[in-house]
Amino acid sequence: MTQVDRISGGLINRKETMNFSFNGKSLQGYKGDTLASALLANGIRLVGRSFKYHRPRGIFTSGSEEPNALVELRKGAFKEPNTRATVIELFNRLDAVSQNHKGPLNFDLMAATDLFLSPFVGAGFYYKTFMWPAAFWEKLYEPIIRKSAGLGSLAKLEDPDCYDKGFLHCDILIVGAGPAGLLAALAAGKSGAKVILADEDFLMGGRLNSELFEIDEMLGSDWALKAIQELSSLKNVRIMNRTTIYGSYDHGIFGALERCTDHLESSEGRPRQILWKIYSKKSILAAGAIERPIAFGNNDRPGIMTASSVRSYVNRWGVLPGRQTAIFTNNDDGWATAKVLADRGLEVAAVIDSRNCEPVENIPGTLVIMGSKIVNTTGRKRIKRIILSNGQSITCDCLAVSGGWSPNVHLTCHQGGRPKWDSTLNAFTPGENLPKNMVVSGSANGSFNLQAALRESLKVANIVLTDLDFKKSKIVVPSSSDDSYESSAFWYVKESKKRGWVDFQNDVTVKDIKQSFAEGFRSVEHMKRYTTMGMATDQGKTSNILGLAIMAECTGKTIQDTGTTIFRPPYTPIPLGALAGRSRGKDFRPYRLTPSHKWSEEQGAVFVEVGNWLRAQWFPKKGEKTWRETVDREVVSTRNSVGVCDVTTLGKIDIQGKDSADFLNIVYTNAFGKLPVGKVRYGLMLREDGIAYDDGTTARISKNHFIMTTTTANAVLVFRRLEFVRQCLCPDMDVHIISTTDAWAQFAVAGPNSRRLLEKVIDNEYDISNEKFPFMGCREITVCNGIQARLFRISFSGELAYELAIPTRYGDGLIRQLMEAGKEFDVTPYGTEALGVMRIEKGHAAGNELNGQTTALNLGLEKMINQNKDCIGKILAQRPEMNKEDEMRLVGFRPKNKGDKLVAGAHFLDKGAKEIIENDLGWMSSVCFSPILDDYIGLGFIKNGNQRMGDIVHAYDKMRHNSLDVKICSPHFVDPEGDRVRG
Amino acid sequence: MGKNLLSPISPLNGYSKSFGNNILEEVVDYEIFSLATSGEKESLIEQNIKKLFKVDLPFVGKSNVSENKKLRVMAVSLDQWFVLSNSGDLYSKLISNASFPDNIYVTMQTDAWVILRVSGTSALKALERICPVNLDPKIFQKNDMVRTMMEHLGSIVICEEKDSYLLLSASSSAKSFLHSVEVSLKNVI
């Protein structure tokens, strides 16, 4: 098909033909076309179906405010729905299909909705219909509505494109590269400021590329091109076309989406889009204005578009939207379209101006009707006729509608600001509460006259430059047209008997808005939600003002008093992929590896995520069928001989200073002042409110040097807390802390043969016999012929155990050395699961027990709160409610019937007690299968637990249908006397 | 005593790769240790540091390099400094020195960090993708340093010279850190 509606001129490159397809049909356009302009050039007017009523729809605008021409672009995994044809740059082999129709676009079966069902599906229909019978809702109505709802379809495949993010800093961010933005950028750039100039279009210049204005006696588009060339030569100016500034945030920060490869056939591995965070000292909003339509009967037919976009298609893209174009306007600007068409020798069927005034232009040979309105149109798939209020009917194949201009105030309102109504312009303009350091110029500020816009732009730029201590620009305001702009407050045609469309994308009509008022919705926010006006992907860019004006008329208030709804980012839709950036798949978040990770991988370890860490969970051996087999073996082997576990992930905090012991006395409940050098002590920390916070061991390396350990989960939190205490609570103390978690690889070596194994790697001069190195000792040693290390005799497993720390660079080497040296003892590597089983067998509390609800008393650690000193949390830990006689206590549990499976999370009730909150005695916090006892065991909290040893209670777990009787026992299932750890 | 039985392995095993005319490499020959002092007068701290390391005490956000270029001291907070040294085992010499002042506290940090050097004409552009701090050469100059977050990882950025930056981050997440810088370079060249 040839480009039947292509005319001469335009800012396109006719030497570069682009082949594309729409709905399977092969078509051609040129480089510089958008999909919309190319479709129009090929004579295509019908491009989609409306959301609710499936009405035939055509291209309505030429910019990002487009409500109708939404297509699915690209195929397969690259498919993206709801892409506006007006902003898609044409590229070779572009493939687009129309949306929202069942059957072909030309014959949508769902159009029956408009023809037969429209009386039943007006605003808020779902509150009134599909109610009876109630049972039909879930089985019939909802599935049908769901199937027909939604716009576009997803590929349901992983997005193969990659995205990126970044941070930019500038002195001045200029939003919009129309005449105001370009002039401001020239002024600022030449004065030496660091400038970012961003525009959503691929061709900068704004309306200059669509109009025939002259600036300094050259065509506006040529002036724009020259300005951009000049700006490109300035090193301090960053030009970002294809970049939408989508949001304005605190402190001069803006969100921007740069489309890097959307205009190309393939991204070829490069990021498709970049989400930028732009930090600006000042910003100039020169984002222009958006033309409004007028609502009248059947104003949504294909071939009806905004008057300015008709000019865009003719002037910028060399496309003829219609061979007989009528114009309907309520302001001077609509006449510009008539003039452009007439000057090109193109037929203007009629100009209908709603105002009773003199014609603005002399358009020879054109029917001009002042003070009249259009009440209806005909032509289902393309407009054929307009019908006026006096009954007159005029033939046309395109209708250009101009309802006035709305300054693009979005970014001024993203931080809660509200625009103000200007009754001269009949538009909202930026309000008083602009985001900090933002100024507005050009038509975004209501300066619709080009000369005024340029003058204002330079003035504003100079104010900003002065504020930033740059010299004012020496640029002179260029000369240009100085036409006036008159408009009228005319929003919709009352005389229309047919439905007049306000929000095209969500199919909201004048009638819907009036109905919402009649049903009691007075607030504009309620009207919005009830009718869904302004809630589609275009966010009501062409509909909001009309809707507000109709609402104001209903309520009798002014438009100012009616107000607007809240403007929220993003200004235009952002792909979720861009928001995700690089956070996908394996790199969703950073991961931390232990020093033995590589070795563990070689052993076939199964890993578990513990926060950001990857820890070996268990080490399956060949032939083992289940994880339980593996874990049972690891536990038994460790308890019978020796096991090694990488415990590097536990937090390590280096504490030094003359007051470090006093500091520890404040953060721990128990005293550390008299801890001898070379000894380790278990410590408990409380929160300020007396709840248990964290536990760990702290070793005294020298008089003023301690090493604190924390749980893995709380490593960062405890460190932050210590810094807070150091800086804010004890600023005069001589104490300094630094994290050394990553600096030391640390391995637990546990079991009856642990000493013998370690003696093979520790250098000979160090005697680690029980006499010379008793339980809870620590010392600095060397291993493997002189490598600095630290040895701690502590035990989480309940066995004779040590933790050996070595600088991380030797961690991989050490695990290999330990395994080699341990062969004669059949050494077993064990993971977090076996670690967990052994600590439960021993009765050690861990994160499940220190869960933010429990106290030292609950944990059986109340005696650790030293009465002779203060500590964080001590006062509030003494509250009577936390120290009741029947307070919950940490105890052990076994199933009454051996072999029954215990489940953590079950709640305890006395036998026969009703399962209500009032009878709740506590809960099971940790459970495992103990291979040593050959039974399930658990730890948990129960009222008066320490007085109820041997009692049978009911562990109630309705959610998992696993309730059973359990016996209360000591939490120390293995080695309760502690002989093994001290051996 | 015989030879050490264990071989050291750096967090990225000596990684080095070119991206166009840019180089990304792991720096493995630095010792890092932290210094903190008790509540002494600033002039005394300065004297001690100058005496020990022959370099002036830097302000927060700055680093100073010794004349022989083997040592860099950077102020990470008001009362804490990091020393990067390739003077060969300086830490051991310091702590075994009997006259080492007892009001200066030292902690070995070498193994806690991974150091990357990114250099080349696209180094700054690459860092724009992950570093929220303004690294414009007019503002972030030679020997300036800053603590920040890059791709959710706590980091230190040091400007060595034009188009050359040292990046420090936790050694346990070295692979993730490397990946973020690699991807940045790939995306800008």
PDB file of C-alpha atoms in Angstrom, chain A residues 162-170 192 194 236 238 269-271 274 276 279 281 582-583 587-594 613 654 656-659 704-705 723 726 734-740 742-744 763 765 782-788 806-810 812-814 817, chain B residues 1-10 34 36-39 77 79-80 82 91 95 102-113 125-136 138-139 149 151-153 170-176 179-188:
ATOM      1  CA  CYS A 162      18.283  -5.418  30.186  1.00  0.00           C
ATOM      2  CA  TYR A 163      17.883  -2.107  31.940  1.00  0.00           C
ATOM      3  CA  ASP A 164      20.152   0.116  33.914  1.00  0.00           C
ATOM      4  CA  LYS A 165      20.028   2.915  36.442  1.00  0.00           C
ATOM      5  CA  GLY A 166      22.255   5.855  37.184  1.00  0.00           C
ATOM      6  CA  PHE A 167      22.823   9.089  39.046  1.00  0.00           C
ATOM      7  CA  LEU A 168      23.394  12.491  37.526  1.00  0.00           C
ATOM      8  CA  HIS A 169      24.214  15.817  39.142  1.00  0.00           C
ATOM      9  CA  CYS A 170      23.772  19.266  37.700  1.00  0.00           C
ATOM     10  CA  GLY A 192      29.240  27.994  32.605  1.00  0.00           C
ATOM     11  CA  LYS A 194      26.375  22.471  34.521  1.00  0.00           C
ATOM     12  CA  ASN A 236      28.993  21.550  30.487  1.00  0.00           C
ATOM     13  CA  ARG A 238      24.227  17.267  28.743  1.00  0.00           C
ATOM     14  CA  GLY A 269      22.581  -6.422  24.606  1.00  0.00           C
ATOM     15  CA  ARG A 270      22.715  -2.758  25.525  1.00  0.00           C
ATOM     16  CA  PRO A 271      20.413  -1.453  28.231  1.00  0.00           C
ATOM     17  CA  ILE A 274      18.024   3.812  31.939  1.00  0.00           C
ATOM     18  CA  TRP A 276      18.159   8.152  36.180  1.00  0.00           C
ATOM     19  CA  TYR A 279      20.151  15.716  41.590  1.00  0.00           C
ATOM     20  CA  LYS A 281      20.476  22.553  42.498  1.00  0.00           C
ATOM     21  CA  ARG A 582      19.777  -4.730  37.305  1.00  0.00           C
ATOM     22  CA  SER A 583      17.958  -6.354  40.225  1.00  0.00           C
ATOM     23  CA  ASP A 587      21.756 -10.433  40.955  1.00  0.00           C
ATOM     24  CA  PHE A 588      18.452  -9.490  42.538  1.00  0.00           C
ATOM     25  CA  ARG A 589      20.434  -8.557  45.591  1.00  0.00           C
ATOM     26  CA  PRO A 590      24.077  -8.828  46.578  1.00  0.00           C
ATOM     27  CA  TYR A 591      25.220 -12.075  48.059  1.00  0.00           C
ATOM     28  CA  ARG A 592      27.942 -12.732  50.578  1.00  0.00           C
ATOM     29  CA  LEU A 593      30.112 -15.810  50.403  1.00  0.00           C
ATOM     30  CA  THR A 594      31.898 -17.481  53.280  1.00  0.00           C
ATOM     31  CA  TRP A 613      24.920 -14.859  53.037  1.00  0.00           C
ATOM     32  CA  ASP A 654      36.557  -5.243  67.503  1.00  0.00           C
ATOM     33  CA  GLN A 656      39.293  -1.122  71.884  1.00  0.00           C
ATOM     34  CA  GLY A 657      39.921   1.679  74.334  1.00  0.00           C
ATOM     35  CA  LYS A 658      40.583   2.352  77.978  1.00  0.00           C
ATOM     36  CA  ASP A 659      36.852   2.424  78.691  1.00  0.00           C
ATOM     37  CA  ASN A 704      41.757  -2.695  76.508  1.00  0.00           C
ATOM     38  CA  HIS A 705      40.856  -4.957  73.622  1.00  0.00           C
ATOM     39  CA  GLU A 723      27.891   3.086  67.487  1.00  0.00           C
ATOM     40  CA  ARG A 726      29.325   5.147  71.730  1.00  0.00           C
ATOM     41  CA  ASP A 734      37.535   6.183  75.243  1.00  0.00           C
ATOM     42  CA  VAL A 735      36.101   3.338  73.217  1.00  0.00           C
ATOM     43  CA  HIS A 736      36.325   2.593  69.518  1.00  0.00           C
ATOM     44  CA  ILE A 737      34.635  -0.093  67.525  1.00  0.00           C
ATOM     45  CA  ILE A 738      34.938  -1.490  64.043  1.00  0.00           C
ATOM     46  CA  SER A 739      33.391  -4.467  62.329  1.00  0.00           C
ATOM     47  CA  THR A 740      35.729  -7.332  61.574  1.00  0.00           C
ATOM     48  CA  ASP A 742      34.596 -10.108  56.965  1.00  0.00           C
ATOM     49  CA  ALA A 743      38.189  -9.843  58.133  1.00  0.00           C
ATOM     50  CA  TRP A 744      38.321 -13.238  59.834  1.00  0.00           C
ATOM     51  CA  ASP A 763      51.736 -24.563  65.874  1.00  0.00           C
ATOM     52  CA  GLU A 765      54.341 -23.847  70.943  1.00  0.00           C
ATOM     53  CA  THR A 782      49.665 -19.138  65.033  1.00  0.00           C
ATOM     54  CA  VAL A 783      48.697 -22.062  62.824  1.00  0.00           C
ATOM     55  CA  CYS A 784      50.144 -23.913  59.860  1.00  0.00           C
ATOM     56  CA  ASN A 785      53.673 -22.635  60.432  1.00  0.00           C
ATOM     57  CA  GLY A 786      53.281 -19.101  61.614  1.00  0.00           C
ATOM     58  CA  ILE A 787      49.989 -17.784  60.289  1.00  0.00           C
ATOM     59  CA  GLN A 788      48.350 -15.445  62.760  1.00  0.00           C
ATOM     60  CA  ILE A 806      42.197 -16.815  60.704  1.00  0.00           C
ATOM     61  CA  PRO A 807      42.501 -13.850  58.288  1.00  0.00           C
ATOM     62  CA  THR A 808      39.987 -14.479  55.553  1.00  0.00           C
ATOM     63  CA  ARG A 809      42.580 -14.794  52.811  1.00  0.00           C
ATOM     64  CA  TYR A 810      43.615 -18.102  54.409  1.00  0.00           C
ATOM     65  CA  ASP A 812      39.925 -21.583  51.958  1.00  0.00           C
ATOM     66  CA  GLY A 813      43.318 -22.993  52.768  1.00  0.00           C
ATOM     67  CA  LEU A 814      42.410 -23.632  56.389  1.00  0.00           C
ATOM     68  CA  GLN A 817      43.926 -28.244  55.912  1.00  0.00           C
TER      69      GLN A 817
ATOM     70  CA  MET B   1      59.421 -23.092  61.666  1.00  0.00           C
ATOM     71  CA  GLY B   2      58.910 -24.073  58.059  1.00  0.00           C
ATOM     72  CA  LYS B   3      57.095 -22.308  55.282  1.00  0.00           C
ATOM     73  CA  ASN B   4      53.448 -21.283  55.766  1.00  0.00           C
ATOM     74  CA  LEU B   5      51.269 -24.189  54.818  1.00  0.00           C
ATOM     75  CA  LEU B   6      48.390 -22.060  53.605  1.00  0.00           C
ATOM     76  CA  SER B   7      48.309 -19.944  50.456  1.00  0.00           C
ATOM     77  CA  PRO B   8      46.490 -16.641  50.674  1.00  0.00           C
ATOM     78  CA  ILE B   9      43.700 -15.981  48.204  1.00  0.00           C
ATOM     79  CA  SER B  10      42.421 -12.461  47.645  1.00  0.00           C
ATOM     80  CA  SER B  34      41.985   1.380  60.879  1.00  0.00           C
ATOM     81  CA  ALA B  36      41.239   5.477  66.152  1.00  0.00           C
ATOM     82  CA  THR B  37      42.411   7.760  68.887  1.00  0.00           C
ATOM     83  CA  SER B  38      41.321   8.617  72.370  1.00  0.00           C
ATOM     84  CA  GLY B  39      40.042  12.088  73.207  1.00  0.00           C
ATOM     85  CA  SER B  77      34.940   9.924  60.303  1.00  0.00           C
ATOM     86  CA  ASP B  79      37.861  10.141  64.997  1.00  0.00           C
ATOM     87  CA  GLN B  80      38.707   7.296  62.691  1.00  0.00           C
ATOM     88  CA  PHE B  82      41.961   4.183  57.386  1.00  0.00           C
ATOM     89  CA  TYR B  91      50.881  -3.175  60.544  1.00  0.00           C
ATOM     90  CA  ILE B  95      52.045  -3.061  66.757  1.00  0.00           C
ATOM     91  CA  ASP B 102      48.942   3.516  73.493  1.00  0.00           C
ATOM     92  CA  ASN B 103      46.312   6.103  72.705  1.00  0.00           C
ATOM     93  CA  ILE B 104      46.126   5.059  69.073  1.00  0.00           C
ATOM     94  CA  TYR B 105      44.086   1.934  68.500  1.00  0.00           C
ATOM     95  CA  VAL B 106      44.765  -0.146  65.428  1.00  0.00           C
ATOM     96  CA  THR B 107      42.731  -2.896  63.829  1.00  0.00           C
ATOM     97  CA  MET B 108      43.798  -4.900  60.830  1.00  0.00           C
ATOM     98  CA  GLN B 109      41.243  -4.522  58.072  1.00  0.00           C
ATOM     99  CA  THR B 110      42.972  -5.892  54.981  1.00  0.00           C
ATOM    100  CA  ASP B 111      40.870  -9.011  54.750  1.00  0.00           C
ATOM    101  CA  ALA B 112      37.623  -7.168  55.421  1.00  0.00           C
ATOM    102  CA  TRP B 113      37.816  -5.281  52.151  1.00  0.00           C
ATOM    103  CA  LYS B 125      30.686   7.336  33.164  1.00  0.00           C
ATOM    104  CA  ALA B 126      30.631   3.817  34.534  1.00  0.00           C
ATOM    105  CA  LEU B 127      30.585   5.046  38.108  1.00  0.00           C
ATOM    106  CA  GLU B 128      27.643   7.325  37.270  1.00  0.00           C
ATOM    107  CA  ARG B 129      25.589   4.158  36.948  1.00  0.00           C
ATOM    108  CA  ILE B 130      26.133   3.008  40.515  1.00  0.00           C
ATOM    109  CA  CYS B 131      27.500   5.871  42.595  1.00  0.00           C
ATOM    110  CA  PRO B 132      25.018   8.417  43.932  1.00  0.00           C
ATOM    111  CA  VAL B 133      27.771  10.836  44.928  1.00  0.00           C
ATOM    112  CA  ASN B 134      28.739  13.654  42.603  1.00  0.00           C
ATOM    113  CA  LEU B 135      32.113  12.581  41.193  1.00  0.00           C
ATOM    114  CA  ASP B 136      32.451  15.527  38.825  1.00  0.00           C
ATOM    115  CA  LYS B 138      35.659  19.791  39.613  1.00  0.00           C
ATOM    116  CA  ILE B 139      34.064  18.700  42.844  1.00  0.00           C
ATOM    117  CA  MET B 149      26.393   2.861  48.969  1.00  0.00           C
ATOM    118  CA  GLU B 151      24.276  -1.298  44.458  1.00  0.00           C
ATOM    119  CA  HIS B 152      23.250  -1.787  48.093  1.00  0.00           C
ATOM    120  CA  LEU B 153      26.842  -2.333  49.213  1.00  0.00           C
ATOM    121  CA  ALA B 170      33.256  -5.635  51.956  1.00  0.00           C
ATOM    122  CA  SER B 171      35.240  -8.688  50.950  1.00  0.00           C
ATOM    123  CA  SER B 172      32.429 -11.185  51.526  1.00  0.00           C
ATOM    124  CA  SER B 173      30.337  -9.534  48.804  1.00  0.00           C
ATOM    125  CA  ALA B 174      33.321  -8.951  46.505  1.00  0.00           C
ATOM    126  CA  LYS B 175      31.796 -10.897  43.625  1.00  0.00           C
ATOM    127  CA  SER B 176      28.598  -8.890  43.721  1.00  0.00           C
ATOM    128  CA  HIS B 179      29.726  -7.592  38.990  1.00  0.00           C
ATOM    129  CA  SER B 180      28.176  -4.188  39.535  1.00  0.00           C
ATOM    130  CA  VAL B 181      31.284  -2.372  38.316  1.00  0.00           C
ATOM    131  CA  GLU B 182      31.753  -4.765  35.390  1.00  0.00           C
ATOM    132  CA  VAL B 183      28.177  -4.288  34.216  1.00  0.00           C
ATOM    133  CA  SER B 184      28.564  -0.539  34.514  1.00  0.00           C
ATOM    134  CA  LEU B 185      31.631  -0.580  32.283  1.00  0.00           C
ATOM    135  CA  LYS B 186      30.001  -2.887  29.766  1.00  0.00           C
ATOM    136  CA  ASN B 187      26.985  -0.628  29.598  1.00  0.00           C
ATOM    137  CA  VAL B 188      28.922   2.534  28.858  1.00  0.00           C
TER     138      VAL B 188
END
